[in-house]
Amino acid sequence: MKKKFEFPCIDRREFLRWSGGVIAAASAFPGYPGEFAHADTMEKAGLGVGARRTLLAACPYCGVGCGTLISVEGDRIVGIVPDKLHPTNKGVQCIKGLNAHEPIYRDRLTDVLVRKDMSDPITGHVSATKGRFDDDVFEKMPYDEAEELVAEKMAAVIEAFGGNAVGLSGSGQLTMETQWIENLLLKGIIGSNSIEANARMCMTSAVTGYFKSYGSDAPPTSYEDLEEADMITFWGHNAREAHPVLFWRVGDHKKAKDIPTLVSDPRRTGTVQG
């Protein structure tokens, strides 16, 4: 059984210090309480990276690509602070990005379940329980034994059919570092080009629209163009929830230049409400 990570105990004083800092950081953005935090305000509240080891990374939560400073103690991420020098978020981070590391330590799998009657592509055996996911068709196995089993099965398939017989389906929310490791394993070690991600399905309609509108698979704009716009329109896009830092930049530009903004959406979203 995988050992579950236990969060360090936080006493009342520490809790109040952190919660007060977050409230103070959020107060820098009146009208959006609790949605954003700025690096300067976090540092004043004592929530900066301090003497801890600091690593640069891109936030994996959405597609905006905010720069973050990952604060590490030992081998544990203990906090995230927005990067003041990053051109995308400019020292601002939304509440989702500030807590993007939490799922790493929220263990959900406590046991490895292995199908008792497994299919074998080498011998051609097809499991009699294929397609069934009832408890009785699985057995529990320790993590180290399960790792050995996966390695043995993959090695046998690669030897019999070549590297491309092993595929990997990833996610659009993988970190840049994880994607690098993923490609290193599949392409560099196994010799497979069979890499896919759910991002292909969610981007199919968008890319089709890009090609028809712009003749390219990506819009020919950058974030800096936001501050040059005389009017900004959101078509069915709830930026306040989906891409908060983008919403903040638009709101900041609207306030500074008094430009008109239009939201076309059948829903009364946070973006519609402003």
XYZ file of N, CA and C in Angstrom:
822
model
N 0.843 -1.196 0.000
C 0.000 0.000 0.000
C 0.880 1.248 0.000
N 0.519 2.206 -0.854
C 1.303 3.434 -0.944
C 1.127 4.254 0.324
N 2.239 4.731 0.857
C 2.187 5.544 2.065
C 1.590 6.905 1.739
N 0.574 7.271 2.481
C -0.097 8.539 2.238
C 0.695 9.689 2.853
N 0.762 10.781 2.105
C 1.479 11.955 2.599
C 0.644 12.639 3.674
N 1.277 12.954 4.790
C 0.592 13.636 5.876
C 0.994 15.108 5.880
N 0.014 15.981 5.854
C 0.291 17.408 5.879
C 0.854 17.798 7.243
N 1.837 18.691 7.261
C 2.393 19.128 8.537
C 1.341 19.836 9.368
N 1.423 19.679 10.681
C 0.466 20.328 11.578
C 0.694 21.841 11.562
N -0.372 22.578 11.498
C -0.295 24.035 11.507
C -1.063 24.532 12.724
N -0.379 25.273 13.592
C -1.063 25.764 14.781
C -1.889 27.007 14.445
N -2.609 27.495 15.440
C -3.518 28.615 15.225
C -2.778 29.856 14.749
N -1.607 30.132 15.351
C -0.841 31.318 14.972
C -0.402 31.251 13.509
N 0.100 30.072 13.100
C 0.558 29.907 11.723
C -0.604 30.018 10.747
N -1.736 29.420 11.124
C -2.916 29.487 10.258
C -3.355 30.934 10.042
N -3.400 31.703 11.130
C -3.822 33.093 11.024
C -2.844 33.916 10.203
N -1.548 33.612 10.331
C -0.539 34.354 9.560
C -0.743 34.118 8.072
N -0.926 32.841 7.691
C -1.092 32.514 6.278
C -2.412 33.037 5.733
N -3.501 32.816 6.478
C -4.802 33.266 5.994
C -4.851 34.786 5.909
N -4.221 35.465 6.879
C -4.171 36.920 6.831
C -3.383 37.414 5.643
N -2.300 36.694 5.310
C -1.490 37.072 4.163
C -2.245 36.922 2.862
N -3.010 35.846 2.755
C -3.793 35.622 1.542
C -4.865 36.691 1.392
N -5.514 37.044 2.514
C -6.529 38.095 2.473
C -5.903 39.424 2.064
N -4.716 39.715 2.613
C -4.030 40.962 2.265
C -3.626 40.967 0.806
N -3.153 39.818 0.322
C -2.755 39.727 -1.083
C -3.950 39.917 -1.992
N -5.079 39.346 -1.597
C -6.278 39.466 -2.420
C -6.822 40.888 -2.421
N -6.577 41.627 -1.341
C -7.116 42.982 -1.233
C -6.496 43.935 -2.241
N -5.402 43.515 -2.864
C -4.775 44.354 -3.882
C -5.621 44.411 -5.148
N -6.644 43.551 -5.228
C -7.507 43.499 -6.406
C -8.954 43.708 -5.964
N -9.334 44.931 -5.610
C -10.699 45.193 -5.153
C -11.713 44.794 -6.213
N -12.787 44.176 -5.770
C -13.809 43.708 -6.693
C -13.677 42.238 -7.002
N -12.498 41.672 -6.744
C -12.272 40.251 -6.991
C -11.659 39.609 -5.748
N -12.336 39.678 -4.597
C -11.742 39.163 -3.350
C -11.456 37.677 -3.419
N -10.221 37.312 -3.070
C -9.857 35.908 -3.013
C -9.527 35.272 -4.340
N -9.600 36.029 -5.451
C -9.374 35.429 -6.761
C -7.936 35.589 -7.240
N -7.241 36.624 -6.799
C -5.890 36.890 -7.261
C -4.982 37.224 -6.084
N -3.683 37.082 -6.322
C -2.686 37.519 -5.348
C -1.493 38.077 -6.104
N -0.825 39.083 -5.523
C 0.350 39.682 -6.150
C 1.586 39.326 -5.339
N 2.686 39.098 -6.031
C 3.926 38.670 -5.384
C 4.390 39.670 -4.326
N 4.301 40.970 -4.622
C 4.754 41.987 -3.662
C 3.969 41.913 -2.354
N 2.648 41.770 -2.472
C 1.810 41.714 -1.275
C 2.076 40.451 -0.479
N 2.330 39.340 -1.175
C 2.626 38.086 -0.491
C 3.942 38.181 0.265
N 4.929 38.848 -0.334
C 6.220 39.004 0.336
C 6.088 39.858 1.595
N 5.300 40.928 1.519
C 5.094 41.784 2.685
C 4.397 41.027 3.809
N 3.558 40.057 3.422
C 2.837 39.263 4.420
C 3.669 38.091 4.929
N 4.910 37.990 4.438
C 5.774 36.903 4.884
C 5.518 35.595 4.176
N 4.899 35.662 2.987
C 4.579 34.442 2.253
C 5.462 34.269 1.031
N 6.590 34.975 0.966
C 7.505 34.830 -0.156
C 8.285 33.537 -0.060
N 9.198 33.332 -1.001
C 9.954 32.084 -1.041
C 11.001 32.017 0.054
N 11.465 33.175 0.554
C 12.409 33.185 1.668
C 13.680 32.417 1.361
N 14.154 31.686 2.392
C 15.411 30.948 2.263
C 15.207 29.559 1.679
N 13.997 29.204 1.360
C 13.740 27.898 0.782
C 14.295 27.815 -0.632
N 14.473 26.603 -1.092
C 14.950 26.402 -2.458
C 13.847 26.813 -3.423
N 14.212 27.588 -4.435
C 13.226 28.136 -5.358
C 13.493 27.652 -6.776
N 12.452 27.201 -7.441
C 12.554 26.706 -8.806
C 11.567 27.450 -9.693
N 12.004 27.776 -10.902
C 11.127 28.426 -11.870
C 10.313 27.376 -12.608
N 9.040 27.669 -12.854
C 8.187 26.735 -13.589
C 7.018 27.495 -14.192
N 6.343 26.837 -15.123
C 5.116 27.389 -15.695
C 3.933 26.731 -15.006
N 2.955 27.526 -14.634
C 1.765 26.984 -13.977
C 1.055 26.023 -14.927
N 0.689 24.823 -14.451
C 0.057 23.829 -15.325
C -1.456 23.902 -15.355
N -2.052 24.843 -14.608
C -3.492 24.737 -14.393
C -4.311 25.043 -15.647
N -4.009 26.112 -16.349
C -4.744 26.425 -17.575
C -3.743 26.805 -18.653
N -4.239 27.304 -19.771
C -3.349 27.560 -20.891
C -2.717 28.932 -20.924
N -2.918 29.757 -19.912
C -2.343 31.103 -19.925
C -0.824 31.050 -19.842
N -0.280 30.120 -19.063
C 1.173 29.962 -18.974
C 1.844 30.917 -18.021
N 1.265 31.128 -16.866
C 1.836 32.054 -15.888
C 3.163 31.542 -15.336
N 4.084 32.468 -15.102
C 5.358 32.116 -14.492
C 5.203 31.992 -12.988
N 5.758 30.931 -12.423
C 5.637 30.702 -10.988
C 6.994 30.401 -10.377
N 7.111 30.690 -9.104
C 8.286 30.335 -8.320
C 7.850 29.246 -7.351
N 8.374 28.049 -7.543
C 8.010 26.909 -6.708
C 8.921 26.881 -5.490
N 8.343 26.956 -4.313
C 9.093 26.941 -3.065
C 9.165 25.509 -2.544
N 10.391 25.024 -2.323
C 10.596 23.619 -1.969
C 11.376 23.502 -0.672
N 10.932 22.616 0.193
C 11.666 22.235 1.398
C 11.924 20.736 1.318
N 13.198 20.355 1.253
C 13.516 18.944 1.056
C 13.061 18.516 -0.319
N 12.160 17.530 -0.380
C 11.620 17.096 -1.663
C 10.130 17.403 -1.754
N 9.662 18.352 -0.951
C 8.249 18.690 -0.924
C 8.008 20.127 -1.388
N 7.005 20.318 -2.242
C 6.571 21.663 -2.604
C 5.745 22.209 -1.450
N 6.146 23.348 -0.939
C 5.448 23.916 0.214
C 4.724 25.218 -0.131
N 4.884 25.688 -1.354
C 4.178 26.903 -1.722
C 4.497 27.363 -3.130
N 3.643 28.207 -3.658
C 3.822 28.773 -4.994
C 3.646 30.286 -4.905
N 4.576 31.003 -5.512
C 4.535 32.465 -5.541
C 4.621 32.907 -6.997
N 3.818 33.866 -7.435
C 3.901 34.332 -8.816
C 5.233 35.005 -9.114
N 5.695 34.848 -10.343
C 6.966 35.417 -10.776
C 6.753 36.861 -11.228
N 7.370 37.802 -10.528
C 7.196 39.224 -10.848
C 7.801 39.595 -12.200
N 8.769 38.821 -12.665
C 9.465 39.157 -13.903
C 8.863 38.482 -15.127
N 7.857 37.634 -14.933
C 7.297 36.909 -16.074
C 6.395 37.830 -16.895
N 6.554 37.848 -18.229
C 5.795 38.786 -19.060
C 4.310 38.474 -19.175
N 3.901 37.265 -18.819
C 2.492 36.897 -18.960
C 1.655 37.355 -17.780
N 2.046 36.948 -16.571
C 1.230 37.279 -15.399
C 1.772 38.442 -14.577
N 3.003 38.874 -14.823
C 3.564 40.086 -14.215
C 3.405 40.125 -12.695
N 3.694 39.002 -12.058
C 3.633 38.962 -10.605
C 2.262 38.704 -10.023
N 1.304 38.373 -10.863
C -0.061 38.100 -10.398
C -0.381 36.626 -10.621
N -1.090 36.030 -9.697
C -1.493 34.631 -9.855
C -2.901 34.445 -9.296
N -3.680 33.603 -9.960
C -5.035 33.338 -9.480
C -4.996 32.286 -8.377
N -6.110 32.128 -7.697
C -6.169 31.214 -6.565
C -5.952 29.767 -7.001
N -6.334 29.439 -8.235
C -6.129 28.073 -8.727
C -4.649 27.789 -8.924
N -3.943 28.750 -9.513
C -2.519 28.561 -9.725
C -1.730 28.515 -8.438
N -2.145 29.307 -7.459
C -1.445 29.331 -6.173
C -1.557 28.006 -5.431
N -2.572 27.224 -5.768
C -2.782 25.934 -5.105
C -2.624 24.760 -6.063
N -1.946 24.985 -7.194
C -1.827 23.939 -8.208
C -1.028 22.733 -7.739
N -0.231 22.898 -6.679
C 0.595 21.788 -6.203
C -0.150 20.853 -5.258
N -1.300 21.257 -4.761
C -1.989 20.453 -3.754
C -2.364 19.043 -4.221
N -2.839 18.862 -5.479
C -3.210 17.502 -5.891
C -2.062 16.491 -5.826
N -0.817 16.973 -5.875
C 0.325 16.060 -5.818
C 0.320 15.274 -4.517
N -0.126 15.907 -3.454
C -0.069 15.287 -2.134
C -1.435 14.824 -1.634
N -2.412 14.813 -2.511
C -3.727 14.288 -2.163
C -3.839 12.885 -2.758
N -3.345 11.896 -2.031
C -3.341 10.529 -2.543
C -4.764 10.015 -2.746
N -4.997 9.436 -3.915
C -6.302 8.865 -4.203
C -6.215 7.355 -4.400
N -5.078 6.888 -4.907
C -4.891 5.450 -5.100
C -4.137 4.883 -3.906
N -4.803 4.041 -3.152
C -4.159 3.429 -1.984
C -3.684 2.020 -2.276
N -4.217 1.385 -3.307
C -3.817 0.029 -3.682
C -3.712 -0.068 -5.192
N -2.866 -0.974 -5.649
C -2.779 -1.282 -7.069
C -3.679 -2.477 -7.339
N -4.581 -2.344 -8.293
C -5.467 -3.444 -8.663
C -5.022 -4.012 -10.001
N -4.788 -5.299 -10.035
C -4.323 -5.986 -11.238
C -5.393 -6.979 -11.676
N -5.703 -6.975 -12.959
C -6.704 -7.911 -13.469
C -6.179 -9.342 -13.354
N -6.979 -10.206 -12.762
C -6.554 -11.596 -12.557
C -6.320 -12.300 -13.890
N -7.241 -12.112 -14.812
C -7.126 -12.740 -16.128
C -6.796 -11.650 -17.139
N -5.503 -11.411 -17.338
C -5.074 -10.338 -18.234
C -4.937 -10.827 -19.669
N -5.293 -9.955 -20.601
C -5.054 -10.257 -22.010
C -3.558 -10.236 -22.276
N -3.118 -11.028 -23.248
C -1.701 -11.100 -23.601
C -1.559 -10.928 -25.103
N -1.125 -9.760 -25.579
C -1.014 -9.532 -27.025
C 0.026 -10.414 -27.698
N 0.963 -10.930 -26.939
C 2.009 -11.769 -27.531
C 1.480 -13.159 -27.854
N 0.748 -13.741 -26.926
C 0.180 -15.083 -27.153
C -1.176 -15.022 -27.838
N -1.784 -13.847 -27.842
C -3.103 -13.705 -28.446
C -4.245 -13.980 -27.488
N -3.922 -14.235 -26.228
C -4.973 -14.515 -25.249
C -5.795 -13.261 -24.960
N -7.116 -13.421 -24.999
C -8.027 -12.323 -24.685
C -8.718 -12.631 -23.369
N -8.642 -11.712 -22.445
C -9.209 -11.918 -21.117
C -10.706 -12.164 -21.180
N -11.156 -13.139 -20.419
C -12.587 -13.442 -20.341
C -13.342 -12.354 -19.592
N -12.605 -11.538 -18.842
C -13.241 -10.457 -18.075
C -13.007 -9.087 -18.713
N -12.576 -9.070 -19.966
C -12.321 -7.806 -20.655
C -13.588 -6.954 -20.684
N -13.446 -5.702 -20.306
C -14.588 -4.803 -20.278
C -15.330 -4.784 -18.964
N -14.972 -5.686 -18.075
C -15.597 -5.713 -16.752
C -14.692 -5.038 -15.733
N -15.278 -4.313 -14.807
C -14.487 -3.608 -13.801
C -15.030 -3.855 -12.394
N -15.642 -5.018 -12.216
C -16.126 -5.395 -10.892
C -14.951 -5.762 -9.992
N -15.157 -5.661 -8.695
C -14.087 -5.933 -7.737
C -13.551 -7.351 -7.846
N -14.408 -8.308 -8.205
C -13.977 -9.703 -8.196
C -13.014 -10.062 -9.322
N -12.868 -9.198 -10.323
C -11.964 -9.520 -11.436
C -10.562 -8.959 -11.199
N -10.363 -8.273 -10.083
C -9.057 -7.703 -9.763
C -8.507 -8.290 -8.471
N -7.197 -8.179 -8.336
C -6.537 -8.540 -7.088
C -5.559 -7.434 -6.715
N -5.369 -7.240 -5.412
C -4.458 -6.209 -4.945
C -3.019 -6.678 -5.056
N -2.130 -5.717 -5.349
C -0.715 -6.031 -5.497
C 0.103 -4.868 -4.947
N 1.190 -5.131 -4.226
C 2.056 -4.051 -3.730
C 2.625 -3.227 -4.882
N 2.934 -1.978 -4.616
C 3.417 -1.082 -5.660
C 4.695 -1.587 -6.318
N 5.644 -2.094 -5.536
C 6.904 -2.531 -6.134
C 6.692 -3.714 -7.065
N 5.800 -4.644 -6.691
C 5.508 -5.779 -7.564
C 4.774 -5.321 -8.823
N 3.874 -4.361 -8.666
C 3.140 -3.848 -9.823
C 4.076 -3.148 -10.801
N 5.053 -2.410 -10.289
C 6.032 -1.748 -11.154
C 6.832 -2.767 -11.947
N 7.238 -3.847 -11.292
C 7.978 -4.911 -11.977
C 7.119 -5.548 -13.058
N 5.841 -5.761 -12.757
C 4.934 -6.376 -13.724
C 4.765 -5.495 -14.955
N 4.579 -4.188 -14.744
C 4.430 -3.257 -15.865
C 5.694 -3.243 -16.715
N 6.858 -3.208 -16.073
C 8.131 -3.194 -16.803
C 8.301 -4.461 -17.630
N 7.981 -5.616 -17.045
C 8.110 -6.891 -17.761
C 7.176 -6.943 -18.968
N 5.925 -6.530 -18.783
C 4.950 -6.568 -19.874
C 5.350 -5.617 -21.002
N 5.792 -4.406 -20.636
C 6.197 -3.443 -21.656
C 7.416 -3.929 -22.419
N 8.391 -4.478 -21.702
C 9.605 -4.976 -22.357
C 9.275 -6.093 -23.331
N 8.355 -6.975 -22.944
C 7.978 -8.091 -23.813
C 7.271 -7.595 -25.071
N 6.392 -6.623 -24.929
C 5.667 -6.071 -26.076
C 6.625 -5.347 -27.020
N 7.550 -4.569 -26.453
C 8.516 -3.836 -27.275
C 9.411 -4.795 -28.049
N 9.850 -5.856 -27.388
C 10.709 -6.838 -28.053
C 9.970 -7.554 -29.173
N 8.689 -7.814 -28.967
C 7.917 -8.564 -29.957
C 7.421 -7.695 -31.108
N 7.017 -6.466 -30.827
C 6.352 -5.654 -31.848
C 7.027 -4.309 -32.131
N 8.063 -3.951 -31.375
C 8.721 -2.669 -31.579
C 8.175 -1.587 -30.663
N 8.906 -0.481 -30.602
C 8.564 0.586 -29.671
C 7.216 1.228 -29.912
N 6.797 1.357 -31.182
C 5.530 2.015 -31.479
C 4.319 1.240 -30.988
N 4.536 0.002 -30.541
C 3.429 -0.783 -29.986
C 3.033 -0.279 -28.605
N 3.868 0.553 -28.008
C 3.560 1.140 -26.701
C 3.159 2.594 -26.913
N 1.984 2.948 -26.417
C 1.492 4.307 -26.575
C 1.232 4.965 -25.238
N 1.085 6.272 -25.264
C 0.816 7.021 -24.044
C -0.192 8.116 -24.344
N -1.204 8.218 -23.496
C -2.195 9.279 -23.619
C -1.998 10.250 -22.466
N -1.644 11.477 -22.795
C -1.349 12.462 -21.769
C -2.496 13.429 -21.544
N -2.175 14.541 -20.911
C -3.187 15.533 -20.557
C -2.661 16.927 -20.839
N -3.579 17.823 -21.122
C -3.203 19.210 -21.340
C -2.753 19.907 -20.074
N -2.963 19.282 -18.921
C -2.570 19.892 -17.652
C -1.278 19.317 -17.094
N -0.547 18.564 -17.904
C 0.773 18.120 -17.459
C 1.708 19.321 -17.405
N 2.620 19.316 -16.468
C 3.606 20.389 -16.402
C 4.598 20.247 -17.546
N 5.335 21.310 -17.838
C 6.355 21.256 -18.882
C 7.393 20.190 -18.559
N 7.738 20.094 -17.262
C 8.743 19.119 -16.850
C 8.237 17.697 -17.054
N 6.964 17.462 -16.734
C 6.382 16.133 -16.908
C 6.293 15.768 -18.381
N 5.947 16.733 -19.219
C 5.882 16.463 -20.654
C 7.266 16.122 -21.202
N 8.290 16.775 -20.671
C 9.656 16.469 -21.111
C 10.018 15.032 -20.747
N 9.700 14.626 -19.516
C 9.984 13.256 -19.079
C 9.186 12.261 -19.913
N 7.932 12.602 -20.193
C 7.066 11.738 -20.996
C 7.666 11.490 -22.372
N 8.102 12.559 -23.027
C 8.693 12.420 -24.359
C 10.043 11.724 -24.312
N 10.817 11.971 -23.253
C 12.104 11.291 -23.105
C 11.904 9.785 -23.003
N 10.922 9.369 -22.204
C 10.650 7.944 -22.031
C 10.157 7.309 -23.324
N 9.131 7.914 -23.927
C 8.519 7.311 -25.114
C 9.431 7.374 -26.334
N 9.958 8.558 -26.644
C 10.745 8.722 -27.862
C 12.205 8.329 -27.681
N 12.805 8.770 -26.570
C 14.233 8.549 -26.386
C 14.605 7.173 -25.906
N 13.778 6.568 -25.054
C 14.130 5.274 -24.469
C 13.405 4.127 -25.156
N 12.073 4.237 -25.266
C 11.298 3.149 -25.861
C 11.364 3.189 -27.381
N 11.517 4.380 -27.955
C 11.538 4.506 -29.404
C 10.148 4.514 -29.996
N 9.204 5.130 -29.283
C 7.816 5.167 -29.737
C 7.414 6.579 -30.115
N 6.626 6.671 -31.174
C 6.064 7.953 -31.575
C 4.559 7.987 -31.307
N 4.086 6.983 -30.568
C 2.650 6.846 -30.297
C 2.279 7.633 -29.040
N 2.293 8.949 -29.158
C 1.959 9.823 -28.033
C 0.725 10.638 -28.397
N -0.253 10.615 -27.533
C -1.497 11.341 -27.768
C -1.903 12.064 -26.487
N -2.835 12.971 -26.608
C -3.320 13.702 -25.437
C -4.765 14.115 -25.659
N -5.462 14.334 -24.566
C -6.853 14.777 -24.685
C -6.942 16.174 -25.285
N -5.819 16.881 -25.316
C -5.808 18.231 -25.878
C -6.185 18.225 -27.358
N -5.909 17.126 -28.065
C -6.255 17.069 -29.490
C -7.775 17.174 -29.680
N -8.526 16.475 -28.849
C -9.975 16.495 -28.984
C -10.560 17.859 -28.612
N -10.044 18.454 -27.538
C -10.625 19.730 -27.105
C -10.198 20.875 -28.014
N -9.112 20.705 -28.775
C -8.624 21.777 -29.638
C -9.061 21.622 -31.089
N -9.717 20.504 -31.418
C -10.092 20.252 -32.811
C -10.967 21.370 -33.373
N -12.017 21.732 -32.654
C -12.919 22.777 -33.152
C -12.222 24.134 -33.194
N -11.378 24.407 -32.186
C -10.685 25.696 -32.146
C -9.719 25.841 -33.319
N -8.933 24.794 -33.572
C -7.957 24.855 -34.663
C -8.659 24.979 -36.011
N -9.793 24.282 -36.175
C -10.566 24.409 -37.415
C -11.002 25.855 -37.626
N -11.455 26.489 -36.548
C -11.848 27.891 -36.635
C -10.676 28.802 -36.936
N -9.515 28.498 -36.337
C -8.318 29.300 -36.604
C -7.937 29.247 -38.083
N -7.948 28.032 -38.641
C -7.571 27.881 -40.048
C -8.521 28.663 -40.955
N -9.816 28.558 -40.682
C -10.794 29.240 -41.527
C -10.718 30.763 -41.367
N -10.386 31.209 -40.165
C -10.358 32.650 -39.896
C -9.023 33.301 -40.230
N -7.932 32.617 -39.863
C -6.604 33.227 -39.970
C -5.676 32.531 -40.965
N -6.059 31.325 -41.419
C -5.182 30.583 -42.312
C -4.031 29.926 -41.596
N -4.106 29.854 -40.277
C -3.059 29.243 -39.464
C -3.717 28.513 -38.302
N -2.954 27.599 -37.674
C -3.537 26.826 -36.575
C -3.448 27.554 -35.237
N -3.061 28.807 -35.250
C -3.000 29.592 -34.014
C -3.305 31.051 -34.334
N -3.958 31.758 -33.440
C -4.249 33.178 -33.695
C -2.962 33.996 -33.715
N -2.817 34.900 -34.672
C -1.566 35.677 -34.821
C -1.491 36.850 -33.855
N -1.689 36.588 -32.591
C -1.651 37.661 -31.601
C -0.830 37.218 -30.402
N -0.565 38.159 -29.514
C 0.160 37.864 -28.283
C -0.535 38.585 -27.136
N -0.135 38.268 -25.914
C -0.753 38.910 -24.754
C -0.526 40.421 -24.761
N 0.619 40.846 -25.307
C 0.913 42.281 -25.332
C -0.110 43.054 -26.167
N -0.760 42.357 -27.115
C -1.760 43.025 -27.945
C -2.981 43.455 -27.139
N -3.201 42.823 -25.991
C -4.350 43.190 -25.161
C -4.282 44.656 -24.758
N -3.081 45.090 -24.372
C -2.912 46.474 -23.922
C -2.934 47.485 -25.068
N -2.997 46.996 -26.302
C -3.072 47.883 -27.463
C -4.486 47.936 -28.039
N -5.388 47.112 -27.509
C -6.731 46.994 -28.077
C -7.602 48.200 -27.736
N -8.448 48.588 -28.705
C -9.418 49.661 -28.490
C -10.767 49.107 -28.050
N -10.953 47.795 -28.231
C -12.173 47.121 -27.789
C -11.869 45.632 -27.690
N -12.423 44.982 -26.687
C -12.196 43.549 -26.499
C -13.543 42.854 -26.353
N -13.718 41.748 -27.103
C -14.962 40.986 -27.082
C -14.691 39.551 -26.661
N -15.524 39.018 -25.799
C -15.470 37.605 -25.409
C -16.684 36.898 -26.015
N -16.422 35.909 -26.856
C -17.503 35.138 -27.463
C -17.613 33.796 -26.733
N -18.579 33.694 -25.826
C -18.786 32.446 -25.103
C -17.617 32.045 -24.228
N -16.803 32.991 -23.852
C -15.595 32.710 -23.072
C -15.745 33.292 -21.673
N -15.778 32.428 -20.678
C -15.839 32.874 -19.289
C -14.419 32.986 -18.755
N -13.739 34.044 -19.157
C -12.323 34.210 -18.823
C -12.098 34.326 -17.322
N -13.037 34.908 -16.619
C -12.852 35.094 -15.176
C -12.679 33.753 -14.465
N -13.347 32.732 -14.946
C -13.230 31.411 -14.332
C -12.187 30.543 -15.022
N -12.156 30.570 -16.363
C -11.282 29.659 -17.102
C -9.847 30.159 -17.201
N -9.651 31.452 -17.400
C -8.319 32.036 -17.567
C -8.251 33.338 -16.768
N -8.204 33.234 -15.436
C -8.335 34.410 -14.568
C -7.310 35.514 -14.806
N -6.050 35.157 -15.037
C -5.031 36.195 -15.223
C -5.272 36.958 -16.525
N -5.742 36.262 -17.554
C -6.120 36.933 -18.795
C -7.259 37.918 -18.525
N -8.227 37.491 -17.734
C -9.351 38.361 -17.360
C -8.849 39.589 -16.600
N -7.883 39.370 -15.708
C -7.318 40.484 -14.943
C -6.635 41.488 -15.864
N -5.877 40.995 -16.852
C -5.173 41.908 -17.752
C -6.155 42.729 -18.578
N -7.232 42.079 -19.023
C -8.252 42.816 -19.777
C -8.918 43.858 -18.883
N -9.260 43.445 -17.656
C -9.888 44.377 -16.723
C -8.985 45.542 -16.369
N -7.694 45.269 -16.221
C -6.735 46.316 -15.897
C -6.620 47.314 -17.046
N -6.592 46.789 -18.281
C -6.506 47.657 -19.458
C -7.791 48.467 -19.627
N -8.919 47.829 -19.380
C -10.208 48.530 -19.489
C -10.280 49.699 -18.509
N -9.795 49.466 -17.287
C -9.824 50.513 -16.267
C -8.864 51.648 -16.612
N -7.693 51.290 -17.149
C -6.672 52.300 -17.440
C -7.026 53.145 -18.658
N -7.584 52.519 -19.694
C -7.838 53.218 -20.958
C -9.317 53.476 -21.225
N -10.180 52.975 -20.331
C -11.625 53.168 -20.476
C -12.130 52.661 -21.827
N -11.664 51.477 -22.229
C -12.102 50.900 -23.498
C -13.410 50.135 -23.288
N -14.228 49.997 -24.336
C -15.449 49.197 -24.216
C -15.122 47.703 -24.304
N -15.866 46.891 -23.575
C -15.744 45.436 -23.662
C -17.128 44.850 -23.872
N -17.181 43.741 -24.615
C -18.453 43.093 -24.927
C -18.336 41.608 -24.636
N -19.327 41.060 -23.953
C -19.381 39.625 -23.682
C -20.634 39.071 -24.335
N -20.464 38.130 -25.260
C -21.588 37.474 -25.917
C -21.687 36.059 -25.376
N -22.657 35.816 -24.509
C -22.760 34.517 -23.844
C -24.191 34.325 -23.340
N -24.800 33.168 -23.602
C -26.162 32.922 -23.089
C -26.190 32.702 -21.579
N -25.019 32.511 -20.981
C -24.934 32.277 -19.537
C -24.588 33.585 -18.815
N -25.034 33.668 -17.577
C -24.659 34.827 -16.759
C -23.434 34.430 -15.935
N -22.287 34.465 -16.570
C -21.042 34.012 -15.957
C -20.379 35.132 -15.163
N -19.273 34.787 -14.519
C -18.505 35.788 -13.797
C -17.979 36.871 -14.710
N -17.643 36.499 -15.944
C -17.158 37.485 -16.909
C -18.269 38.452 -17.288
N -19.485 37.943 -17.442
C -20.628 38.796 -17.764
C -20.868 39.801 -16.642
N -20.746 39.334 -15.405
C -20.989 40.194 -14.249
C -19.836 41.164 -13.988
N -18.663 40.858 -14.612
C -17.529 41.756 -14.467
C -16.807 41.567 -13.172
